[in-house]
Amino acid sequence: EVQLVESGGGLEQPGGSLRLSCAASGFTFSDYSMNWVRQAPGKGLEWVSYISSGGTAIFYADSVKGRFTISRDNAKNSLYLQLNSLRDEDTAVYYCAKGRTSTSTCMDVWGQGTTVTVSS
Amino acid sequence: EIVLTQSPGTLSLSPGDRTILSCRASQSVSNNYLAWYQQRPGQAPRLLIYRASSRATGIPDRFSGSGSGTDFTLTISRLEPEDFAVYYCQQYSTSRGTFGQGTKVEIK
């Protein structure tokens, strides 16, 4: 069964840091791009970041560029998102999602999400 | 950046109804790289349609997508109880996969 399981969310103060992880199973992780998408409470979906299958291409939404860092470890079938300089508006459920191909931001498998709350 | 505008914001319908959801892009979506997702309450999104009209694995044939350029639609031929949800379009023709704001399909 293809599965993505996120972890690492929690309560953090403004200006703080968190590291989200996503454990993948049931498919050849190194063959596919990966993405992070977030959803603020009661709001729509916001694409956050993308990394290609080999990790050579990385993109960010303008809202997180310079503060968040995406990475992957293909040997560990894991995806990461380092969140620095957190703001109140970063409060959201963060989803890890598998790209349909090695380079796509079209996402065919999603995790259940991990909740990040930024508050003092 | 390509901006996607979905309409209407909310649809109030009954099981068995047919419905058409609209997604309009601020500029042409190359290669028709337009996807549709369904999100039920409390659940993660699920891919329904990719490349404007191709159904994802396991998606019932009552869901169909069409369109090209800047205008795209998702049609649900006969609403089932489990179809009442929020639907999002997404363009993935650029390096940033932007979403529309969503259309909620609710029970009348």
Coordinates of C-alpha atoms in Angstrom, one line a residue:
Chain A
E1 CA 0.0 0.0 0.0
V2 CA 1.3 3.4 -1.0
Q3 CA 1.5 5.5 2.2
L4 CA 2.8 8.9 3.4
V5 CA 3.0 9.6 7.1
E6 CA 3.9 13.1 8.4
S7 CA 5.3 14.0 11.8
G8 CA 7.0 16.8 13.6
G9 CA 4.1 19.3 13.9
G10 CA 3.3 21.1 17.1
L11 CA 3.1 24.4 18.9
E12 CA 5.8 26.9 18.4
Q13 CA 6.3 30.6 19.2
P14 CA 6.7 33.2 16.5
G15 CA 10.3 33.3 15.3
G16 CA 10.8 29.7 16.3
S17 CA 11.7 26.6 14.2
L18 CA 10.2 23.2 13.5
R19 CA 11.2 20.3 11.3
L20 CA 8.6 18.3 9.6
S21 CA 9.2 14.8 8.3
C22 CA 7.3 12.5 5.9
A23 CA 7.9 8.8 5.8
A24 CA 7.1 7.1 2.5
S25 CA 6.3 3.5 1.8
G26 CA 4.8 1.2 -0.8
F27 CA 6.5 2.9 -3.8
T28 CA 10.0 3.6 -5.2
F29 CA 10.5 6.9 -3.4
S30 CA 13.6 7.9 -5.4
D31 CA 11.6 7.8 -8.7
Y32 CA 9.1 10.6 -7.8
S33 CA 9.0 14.3 -7.0
M34 CA 7.6 15.3 -3.6
N35 CA 5.7 18.4 -2.4
W36 CA 4.5 20.1 0.7
V37 CA 1.0 21.7 0.7
R38 CA -0.6 23.5 3.6
Q39 CA -4.1 24.4 4.7
A40 CA -4.7 27.1 7.2
P41 CA -7.8 26.6 9.5
G42 CA -11.0 27.0 7.5
K43 CA -9.0 28.0 4.3
G44 CA -8.1 26.5 1.0
L45 CA -5.0 24.6 -0.1
E46 CA -1.7 26.4 -0.6
W47 CA 1.2 24.7 -2.4
V48 CA 4.4 25.3 -0.3
S49 CA 7.4 23.6 -1.8
Y50 CA 8.6 21.0 -4.4
I51 CA 11.6 18.8 -4.8
S52 CA 12.4 16.7 -7.8
S53 CA 13.1 13.0 -7.5
G54 CA 16.9 13.4 -7.3
G55 CA 16.7 16.6 -5.2
T56 CA 18.3 18.8 -7.9
A57 CA 15.3 21.0 -8.5
I58 CA 13.7 22.8 -5.6
F59 CA 11.0 25.5 -5.6
Y60 CA 9.1 27.5 -3.0
A61 CA 6.0 29.6 -2.7
D62 CA 6.9 33.3 -2.3
S63 CA 5.2 33.2 1.2
V64 CA 7.9 30.8 2.6
K65 CA 10.9 31.5 0.4
G66 CA 14.0 32.2 2.5
R67 CA 12.4 30.8 5.7
F68 CA 11.5 27.2 4.8
T69 CA 13.9 24.5 3.4
I70 CA 12.8 21.3 1.7
S71 CA 15.0 18.2 1.5
R72 CA 14.8 14.5 1.0
D73 CA 16.8 11.4 1.8
N74 CA 16.2 8.8 -0.8
A75 CA 18.1 6.1 1.2
K76 CA 15.7 6.6 4.1
N77 CA 12.5 7.1 1.9
S78 CA 12.0 10.4 3.7
L79 CA 11.0 14.0 2.9
Y80 CA 11.6 16.9 5.2
L81 CA 10.6 20.6 5.6
Q82 CA 12.6 22.8 7.9
L83 CA 10.5 25.8 9.1
N84 CA 12.4 28.8 10.4
S85 CA 11.4 32.3 11.4
L86 CA 7.8 31.1 12.0
R87 CA 4.9 33.5 11.7
D88 CA 1.4 33.4 13.0
E89 CA 0.2 32.9 9.3
D90 CA 2.2 29.7 9.1
T91 CA -0.4 28.0 11.3
A92 CA -1.8 25.2 9.2
V93 CA -2.1 21.5 8.5
Y94 CA 1.0 20.6 6.4
Y95 CA 0.5 17.8 3.9
C96 CA 3.3 15.7 2.3
A97 CA 2.3 14.7 -1.3
K98 CA 3.8 12.5 -3.9
G99 CA 4.2 13.9 -7.5
R100 CA 2.8 11.8 -10.3
T101 CA 6.2 11.8 -12.0
S102 CA 9.8 12.6 -11.2
T103 CA 9.2 16.3 -11.9
S104 CA 5.5 17.0 -11.3
T105 CA 3.7 19.2 -8.9
C106 CA 0.5 17.2 -9.7
M107 CA 0.1 15.1 -6.6
D108 CA -1.5 11.6 -6.6
V109 CA -0.8 10.5 -3.1
W110 CA -1.3 12.5 0.1
G111 CA -0.5 12.0 3.7
Q112 CA -3.0 12.8 6.5
G113 CA -1.1 15.9 7.5
T114 CA 0.6 17.3 10.6
T115 CA -0.6 20.4 12.4
V116 CA 1.7 23.4 13.0
T117 CA 0.4 26.1 15.4
V118 CA 2.4 29.3 15.7
S119 CA 1.3 31.3 18.7
S120 CA 2.8 33.1 21.7
Chain B
E1 CA 2.1 33.5 -11.5
I2 CA -1.0 31.9 -12.8
V3 CA -4.1 32.7 -10.7
L4 CA -7.0 30.2 -10.8
T5 CA -10.5 31.4 -10.1
Q6 CA -13.2 28.8 -9.3
S7 CA -16.9 29.3 -9.6
P8 CA -19.3 29.2 -8.0
G9 CA -18.0 29.3 -4.4
T10 CA -20.8 27.1 -3.2
L11 CA -23.3 24.8 -4.9
S12 CA -26.4 23.4 -3.0
L13 CA -27.5 20.3 -4.7
S14 CA -29.3 17.0 -4.1
P15 CA -28.0 13.4 -4.6
G16 CA -28.5 12.3 -8.2
D17 CA -28.0 15.9 -9.6
R18 CA -25.6 16.7 -12.3
T19 CA -23.2 19.5 -11.7
I20 CA -20.4 21.5 -13.5
L21 CA -17.7 23.3 -11.6
S22 CA -15.6 25.9 -13.3
C23 CA -11.9 26.9 -13.1
R24 CA -10.6 29.9 -15.0
A25 CA -6.9 30.7 -15.3
S26 CA -5.4 34.2 -15.5
Q27 CA -3.2 33.0 -18.4
S28 CA -3.0 29.9 -20.6
V29 CA -2.1 26.7 -18.8
S30 CA 0.4 25.0 -21.0
N31 CA 0.0 21.4 -21.9
N32 CA -3.3 21.5 -20.2
Y33 CA -1.5 20.7 -16.9
L34 CA -4.6 21.2 -14.8
A35 CA -5.7 18.9 -12.0
W36 CA -8.8 18.6 -9.9
Y37 CA -8.8 17.4 -6.3
Q38 CA -11.6 16.4 -3.9
Q39 CA -11.4 17.1 -0.2
R40 CA -14.0 15.6 2.2
P41 CA -14.3 17.1 5.7
G42 CA -11.4 16.1 7.9
Q43 CA -9.6 14.3 5.2
A44 CA -6.6 14.9 3.0
P45 CA -7.2 15.9 -0.6
R46 CA -7.6 13.2 -3.3
L47 CA -6.5 13.6 -6.9
L48 CA -9.5 13.1 -9.3
I49 CA -8.4 14.4 -12.7
Y50 CA -5.0 15.3 -14.2
R51 CA -4.0 16.9 -17.5
A52 CA -7.5 18.4 -17.6
S53 CA -9.4 15.2 -18.6
S54 CA -7.6 12.1 -17.4
R55 CA -9.1 10.3 -14.5
A56 CA -6.7 9.2 -11.7
T57 CA -6.6 5.6 -10.6
G58 CA -9.7 4.4 -8.9
I59 CA -11.8 7.5 -9.7
P60 CA -15.4 6.6 -10.8
D61 CA -16.4 7.5 -14.3
R62 CA -19.1 9.9 -13.0
F63 CA -16.3 12.4 -12.7
S64 CA -15.0 13.9 -15.9
G65 CA -12.8 16.9 -16.7
S66 CA -12.6 19.0 -19.8
G67 CA -11.2 22.3 -21.1
S68 CA -8.0 23.8 -22.4
G69 CA -6.1 27.1 -22.4
T70 CA -7.7 29.2 -19.7
D71 CA -11.1 27.5 -19.1
F72 CA -11.6 24.2 -17.5
T73 CA -14.6 22.3 -16.0
L74 CA -15.2 19.3 -13.7
T75 CA -18.5 17.5 -14.3
I76 CA -20.1 15.1 -11.8
S77 CA -22.8 13.3 -13.7
R78 CA -24.8 12.0 -10.7
L79 CA -24.0 13.1 -7.3
E80 CA -23.5 10.4 -4.7
P81 CA -23.7 11.1 -0.9
E82 CA -19.9 10.8 -0.7
D83 CA -19.4 13.5 -3.4
F84 CA -20.5 16.3 -1.1
A85 CA -17.1 17.9 -0.5
V86 CA -14.8 20.8 -1.5
Y87 CA -13.2 20.7 -5.0
Y88 CA -10.0 22.4 -5.9
C89 CA -8.4 22.9 -9.3
Q90 CA -4.6 23.2 -9.6
Q91 CA -2.3 24.2 -12.4
Y92 CA 1.1 22.5 -12.5
S93 CA 2.4 23.9 -15.8
T94 CA 4.8 26.2 -13.9
S95 CA 7.3 25.5 -11.2
R96 CA 4.8 26.6 -8.6
G97 CA 1.6 24.4 -8.5
T98 CA -1.0 27.0 -7.6
F99 CA -4.5 26.1 -6.5
G100 CA -7.9 27.7 -7.0
Q101 CA -9.8 28.8 -3.9
G102 CA -12.2 25.9 -4.0
T103 CA -15.9 25.1 -4.7
K104 CA -18.0 23.6 -1.9
V105 CA -20.6 21.2 -3.1
E106 CA -23.2 20.9 -0.2
I107 CA -26.4 19.0 0.3
K108 CA -29.5 21.1 -0.4

